[in-house]
Amino acid sequence: MRNRNYFWGTRKQKKIGLSFLNALNLLSKEDAYIIFYNCAGNGLYARTNTHSELGLTRKQYYTRTQQLSDLGLIEKKGDRYIHTFRASEILKMLKKGLANYEAVYGSLGNLSKEEFNRTIAQHEQIEKFLKL
């Protein structure tokens, strides 16, 4: 029988992985992404009408702001919500992932459909092998 820690990683790795997946899951929601995006740079002012400026309901705004804060992606500094260090690290990982995706799949645009499917199948086989 396979050692479970070998396959799933240490508890710390699992916690980090789940945290990252939770962050991605939350950022896949449009209202959370709008808030997260607007927190970049100078931050998002925390005013009573901010939700309407973003085109969100009060419930959407306060729910997603709380969820982003709970995951450690944004924090309130004075009168603004700003990105945390964790948010900047997740953004770096996403950019790196997108660059890798474009490197693998971006160059596949000039292949025929059969060649494209064969390349994707080979890539999936490699991924399965690496997970063993």
PDB file of C-alpha atoms in Angstrom:
ATOM      1  CA  MET A   1       0.000   0.000   0.000  1.00  0.00           C
ATOM      2  CA  ARG A   2       1.233   3.452  -0.872  1.00  0.00           C
ATOM      3  CA  ASN A   3       2.361   5.763   1.895  1.00  0.00           C
ATOM      4  CA  ARG A   4      -0.371   8.415   2.096  1.00  0.00           C
ATOM      5  CA  ASN A   5       2.037  11.186   3.076  1.00  0.00           C
ATOM      6  CA  TYR A   6       4.114  10.476  -0.020  1.00  0.00           C
ATOM      7  CA  PHE A   7       1.102  10.875  -2.277  1.00  0.00           C
ATOM      8  CA  TRP A   8      -0.698  13.734  -0.558  1.00  0.00           C
ATOM      9  CA  GLY A   9       2.273  15.579   0.922  1.00  0.00           C
ATOM     10  CA  THR A  10       2.776  16.839   4.435  1.00  0.00           C
ATOM     11  CA  ARG A  11       0.053  18.493   6.473  1.00  0.00           C
ATOM     12  CA  LYS A  12       1.608  21.889   5.794  1.00  0.00           C
ATOM     13  CA  GLN A  13       1.653  21.213   2.036  1.00  0.00           C
ATOM     14  CA  LYS A  14      -1.986  20.087   2.160  1.00  0.00           C
ATOM     15  CA  LYS A  15      -2.974  23.236   4.057  1.00  0.00           C
ATOM     16  CA  ILE A  16      -1.124  25.481   1.590  1.00  0.00           C
ATOM     17  CA  GLY A  17      -2.631  23.594  -1.358  1.00  0.00           C
ATOM     18  CA  LEU A  18      -6.147  23.830   0.029  1.00  0.00           C
ATOM     19  CA  SER A  19      -5.648  27.505   0.777  1.00  0.00           C
ATOM     20  CA  PHE A  20      -4.512  28.105  -2.804  1.00  0.00           C
ATOM     21  CA  LEU A  21      -7.434  26.107  -4.210  1.00  0.00           C
ATOM     22  CA  ASN A  22      -9.865  27.981  -1.969  1.00  0.00           C
ATOM     23  CA  ALA A  23      -8.413  31.274  -3.206  1.00  0.00           C
ATOM     24  CA  LEU A  24      -8.758  30.196  -6.838  1.00  0.00           C
ATOM     25  CA  ASN A  25     -12.287  29.002  -6.210  1.00  0.00           C
ATOM     26  CA  LEU A  26     -13.235  32.332  -4.645  1.00  0.00           C
ATOM     27  CA  LEU A  27     -11.535  34.384  -7.373  1.00  0.00           C
ATOM     28  CA  SER A  28     -13.460  32.452 -10.005  1.00  0.00           C
ATOM     29  CA  LYS A  29     -16.597  34.196  -8.775  1.00  0.00           C
ATOM     30  CA  GLU A  30     -17.146  37.439 -10.671  1.00  0.00           C
ATOM     31  CA  ASP A  31     -18.103  39.588  -7.686  1.00  0.00           C
ATOM     32  CA  ALA A  32     -15.072  38.445  -5.663  1.00  0.00           C
ATOM     33  CA  TYR A  33     -12.802  39.084  -8.637  1.00  0.00           C
ATOM     34  CA  ILE A  34     -14.200  42.617  -9.055  1.00  0.00           C
ATOM     35  CA  ILE A  35     -13.392  43.417  -5.435  1.00  0.00           C
ATOM     36  CA  PHE A  36      -9.971  41.731  -5.609  1.00  0.00           C
ATOM     37  CA  TYR A  37      -9.080  43.560  -8.827  1.00  0.00           C
ATOM     38  CA  ASN A  38     -10.096  46.930  -7.409  1.00  0.00           C
ATOM     39  CA  CYS A  39      -7.985  46.390  -4.280  1.00  0.00           C
ATOM     40  CA  ALA A  40      -4.807  46.469  -6.406  1.00  0.00           C
ATOM     41  CA  GLY A  41      -2.698  49.592  -6.558  1.00  0.00           C
ATOM     42  CA  ASN A  42      -3.985  52.265  -4.190  1.00  0.00           C
ATOM     43  CA  GLY A  43      -6.646  49.986  -2.775  1.00  0.00           C
ATOM     44  CA  LEU A  44     -10.407  50.012  -2.616  1.00  0.00           C
ATOM     45  CA  TYR A  45     -12.036  52.670  -0.446  1.00  0.00           C
ATOM     46  CA  ALA A  46     -14.283  51.173   2.220  1.00  0.00           C
ATOM     47  CA  ARG A  47     -17.264  53.512   2.000  1.00  0.00           C
ATOM     48  CA  THR A  48     -20.968  52.942   2.360  1.00  0.00           C
ATOM     49  CA  ASN A  49     -21.562  53.363  -1.389  1.00  0.00           C
ATOM     50  CA  THR A  50     -18.570  51.325  -2.619  1.00  0.00           C
ATOM     51  CA  HIS A  51     -20.761  48.340  -3.452  1.00  0.00           C
ATOM     52  CA  SER A  52     -22.922  50.397  -5.818  1.00  0.00           C
ATOM     53  CA  GLU A  53     -19.833  51.917  -7.478  1.00  0.00           C
ATOM     54  CA  LEU A  54     -18.686  48.360  -8.252  1.00  0.00           C
ATOM     55  CA  GLY A  55     -22.120  47.312  -9.482  1.00  0.00           C
ATOM     56  CA  LEU A  56     -22.646  44.847  -6.619  1.00  0.00           C
ATOM     57  CA  THR A  57     -25.383  44.428  -4.065  1.00  0.00           C
ATOM     58  CA  ARG A  58     -24.557  45.099  -0.413  1.00  0.00           C
ATOM     59  CA  LYS A  59     -24.781  41.395   0.357  1.00  0.00           C
ATOM     60  CA  GLN A  60     -22.411  40.466  -2.507  1.00  0.00           C
ATOM     61  CA  TYR A  61     -19.940  43.155  -1.502  1.00  0.00           C
ATOM     62  CA  TYR A  62     -19.822  42.377   2.209  1.00  0.00           C
ATOM     63  CA  THR A  63     -19.884  38.591   1.746  1.00  0.00           C
ATOM     64  CA  ARG A  64     -17.045  38.536  -0.786  1.00  0.00           C
ATOM     65  CA  THR A  65     -15.014  41.142   1.106  1.00  0.00           C
ATOM     66  CA  GLN A  66     -15.268  38.986   4.233  1.00  0.00           C
ATOM     67  CA  GLN A  67     -14.323  35.826   2.302  1.00  0.00           C
ATOM     68  CA  LEU A  68     -11.322  37.526   0.667  1.00  0.00           C
ATOM     69  CA  SER A  69     -10.247  38.811   4.061  1.00  0.00           C
ATOM     70  CA  ASP A  70     -10.707  35.400   5.727  1.00  0.00           C
ATOM     71  CA  LEU A  71      -8.445  33.815   3.102  1.00  0.00           C
ATOM     72  CA  GLY A  72      -5.852  36.514   3.731  1.00  0.00           C
ATOM     73  CA  LEU A  73      -6.024  38.006   0.237  1.00  0.00           C
ATOM     74  CA  ILE A  74      -7.065  41.506   1.289  1.00  0.00           C
ATOM     75  CA  GLU A  75      -6.828  43.493   4.497  1.00  0.00           C
ATOM     76  CA  LYS A  76      -8.221  46.779   5.691  1.00  0.00           C
ATOM     77  CA  LYS A  77      -5.675  49.537   6.245  1.00  0.00           C
ATOM     78  CA  GLY A  78      -7.281  52.763   7.367  1.00  0.00           C
ATOM     79  CA  ASP A  79     -10.131  53.513   4.995  1.00  0.00           C
ATOM     80  CA  ARG A  80      -9.070  51.091   2.220  1.00  0.00           C
ATOM     81  CA  TYR A  81      -8.872  47.418   1.417  1.00  0.00           C
ATOM     82  CA  ILE A  82      -5.489  46.452  -0.037  1.00  0.00           C
ATOM     83  CA  HIS A  83      -3.817  43.261  -1.282  1.00  0.00           C
ATOM     84  CA  THR A  84      -1.767  41.249   1.186  1.00  0.00           C
ATOM     85  CA  PHE A  85       1.545  39.517   0.597  1.00  0.00           C
ATOM     86  CA  ARG A  86      -0.379  36.260   0.077  1.00  0.00           C
ATOM     87  CA  ALA A  87      -2.405  37.908  -2.695  1.00  0.00           C
ATOM     88  CA  SER A  88       0.756  39.037  -4.461  1.00  0.00           C
ATOM     89  CA  GLU A  89       2.186  35.503  -4.215  1.00  0.00           C
ATOM     90  CA  ILE A  90      -0.993  34.003  -5.670  1.00  0.00           C
ATOM     91  CA  LEU A  91      -0.896  36.540  -8.500  1.00  0.00           C
ATOM     92  CA  LYS A  92       2.728  35.546  -9.236  1.00  0.00           C
ATOM     93  CA  MET A  93       1.729  31.861  -9.299  1.00  0.00           C
ATOM     94  CA  LEU A  94      -1.190  32.592 -11.609  1.00  0.00           C
ATOM     95  CA  LYS A  95       1.016  34.591 -13.982  1.00  0.00           C
ATOM     96  CA  LYS A  96       3.585  31.787 -14.007  1.00  0.00           C
ATOM     97  CA  GLY A  97       0.837  29.245 -14.647  1.00  0.00           C
ATOM     98  CA  LEU A  98      -0.565  31.295 -17.509  1.00  0.00           C
ATOM     99  CA  ALA A  99       2.899  31.676 -19.014  1.00  0.00           C
ATOM    100  CA  ASN A 100       3.402  27.898 -18.807  1.00  0.00           C
ATOM    101  CA  TYR A 101      -0.035  27.309 -20.303  1.00  0.00           C
ATOM    102  CA  GLU A 102       0.734  29.624 -23.206  1.00  0.00           C
ATOM    103  CA  ALA A 103       4.116  27.965 -23.703  1.00  0.00           C
ATOM    104  CA  VAL A 104       2.490  24.521 -23.940  1.00  0.00           C
ATOM    105  CA  TYR A 105      -0.869  25.282 -25.522  1.00  0.00           C
ATOM    106  CA  GLY A 106      -0.233  28.645 -27.187  1.00  0.00           C
ATOM    107  CA  SER A 107       2.073  27.122 -29.760  1.00  0.00           C
ATOM    108  CA  LEU A 108      -0.503  24.479 -30.636  1.00  0.00           C
ATOM    109  CA  GLY A 109      -2.683  26.819 -32.693  1.00  0.00           C
ATOM    110  CA  ASN A 110      -1.044  25.896 -35.995  1.00  0.00           C
ATOM    111  CA  LEU A 111      -1.510  22.112 -35.536  1.00  0.00           C
ATOM    112  CA  SER A 112      -4.216  20.072 -37.185  1.00  0.00           C
ATOM    113  CA  LYS A 113      -7.026  18.805 -34.984  1.00  0.00           C
ATOM    114  CA  GLU A 114      -5.537  15.289 -34.886  1.00  0.00           C
ATOM    115  CA  GLU A 115      -2.059  16.558 -33.981  1.00  0.00           C
ATOM    116  CA  PHE A 116      -3.545  18.845 -31.334  1.00  0.00           C
ATOM    117  CA  ASN A 117      -5.514  15.981 -29.723  1.00  0.00           C
ATOM    118  CA  ARG A 118      -2.449  13.717 -29.805  1.00  0.00           C
ATOM    119  CA  THR A 119      -0.316  16.397 -28.114  1.00  0.00           C
ATOM    120  CA  ILE A 120      -2.943  16.978 -25.411  1.00  0.00           C
ATOM    121  CA  ALA A 121      -3.206  13.220 -24.784  1.00  0.00           C
ATOM    122  CA  GLN A 122       0.586  12.950 -24.433  1.00  0.00           C
ATOM    123  CA  HIS A 123       0.608  15.880 -22.022  1.00  0.00           C
ATOM    124  CA  GLU A 124      -2.127  14.240 -19.917  1.00  0.00           C
ATOM    125  CA  GLN A 125      -0.182  10.949 -19.861  1.00  0.00           C
ATOM    126  CA  ILE A 126       2.885  12.780 -18.576  1.00  0.00           C
ATOM    127  CA  GLU A 127       0.800  14.446 -15.866  1.00  0.00           C
ATOM    128  CA  LYS A 128      -0.619  11.065 -14.773  1.00  0.00           C
ATOM    129  CA  PHE A 129       2.884   9.576 -14.682  1.00  0.00           C
ATOM    130  CA  LEU A 130       4.199  12.434 -12.528  1.00  0.00           C
ATOM    131  CA  LYS A 131       1.328  11.987 -10.046  1.00  0.00           C
ATOM    132  CA  LEU A 132       2.249   8.326  -9.426  1.00  0.00           C
TER     133      LEU A 132
END
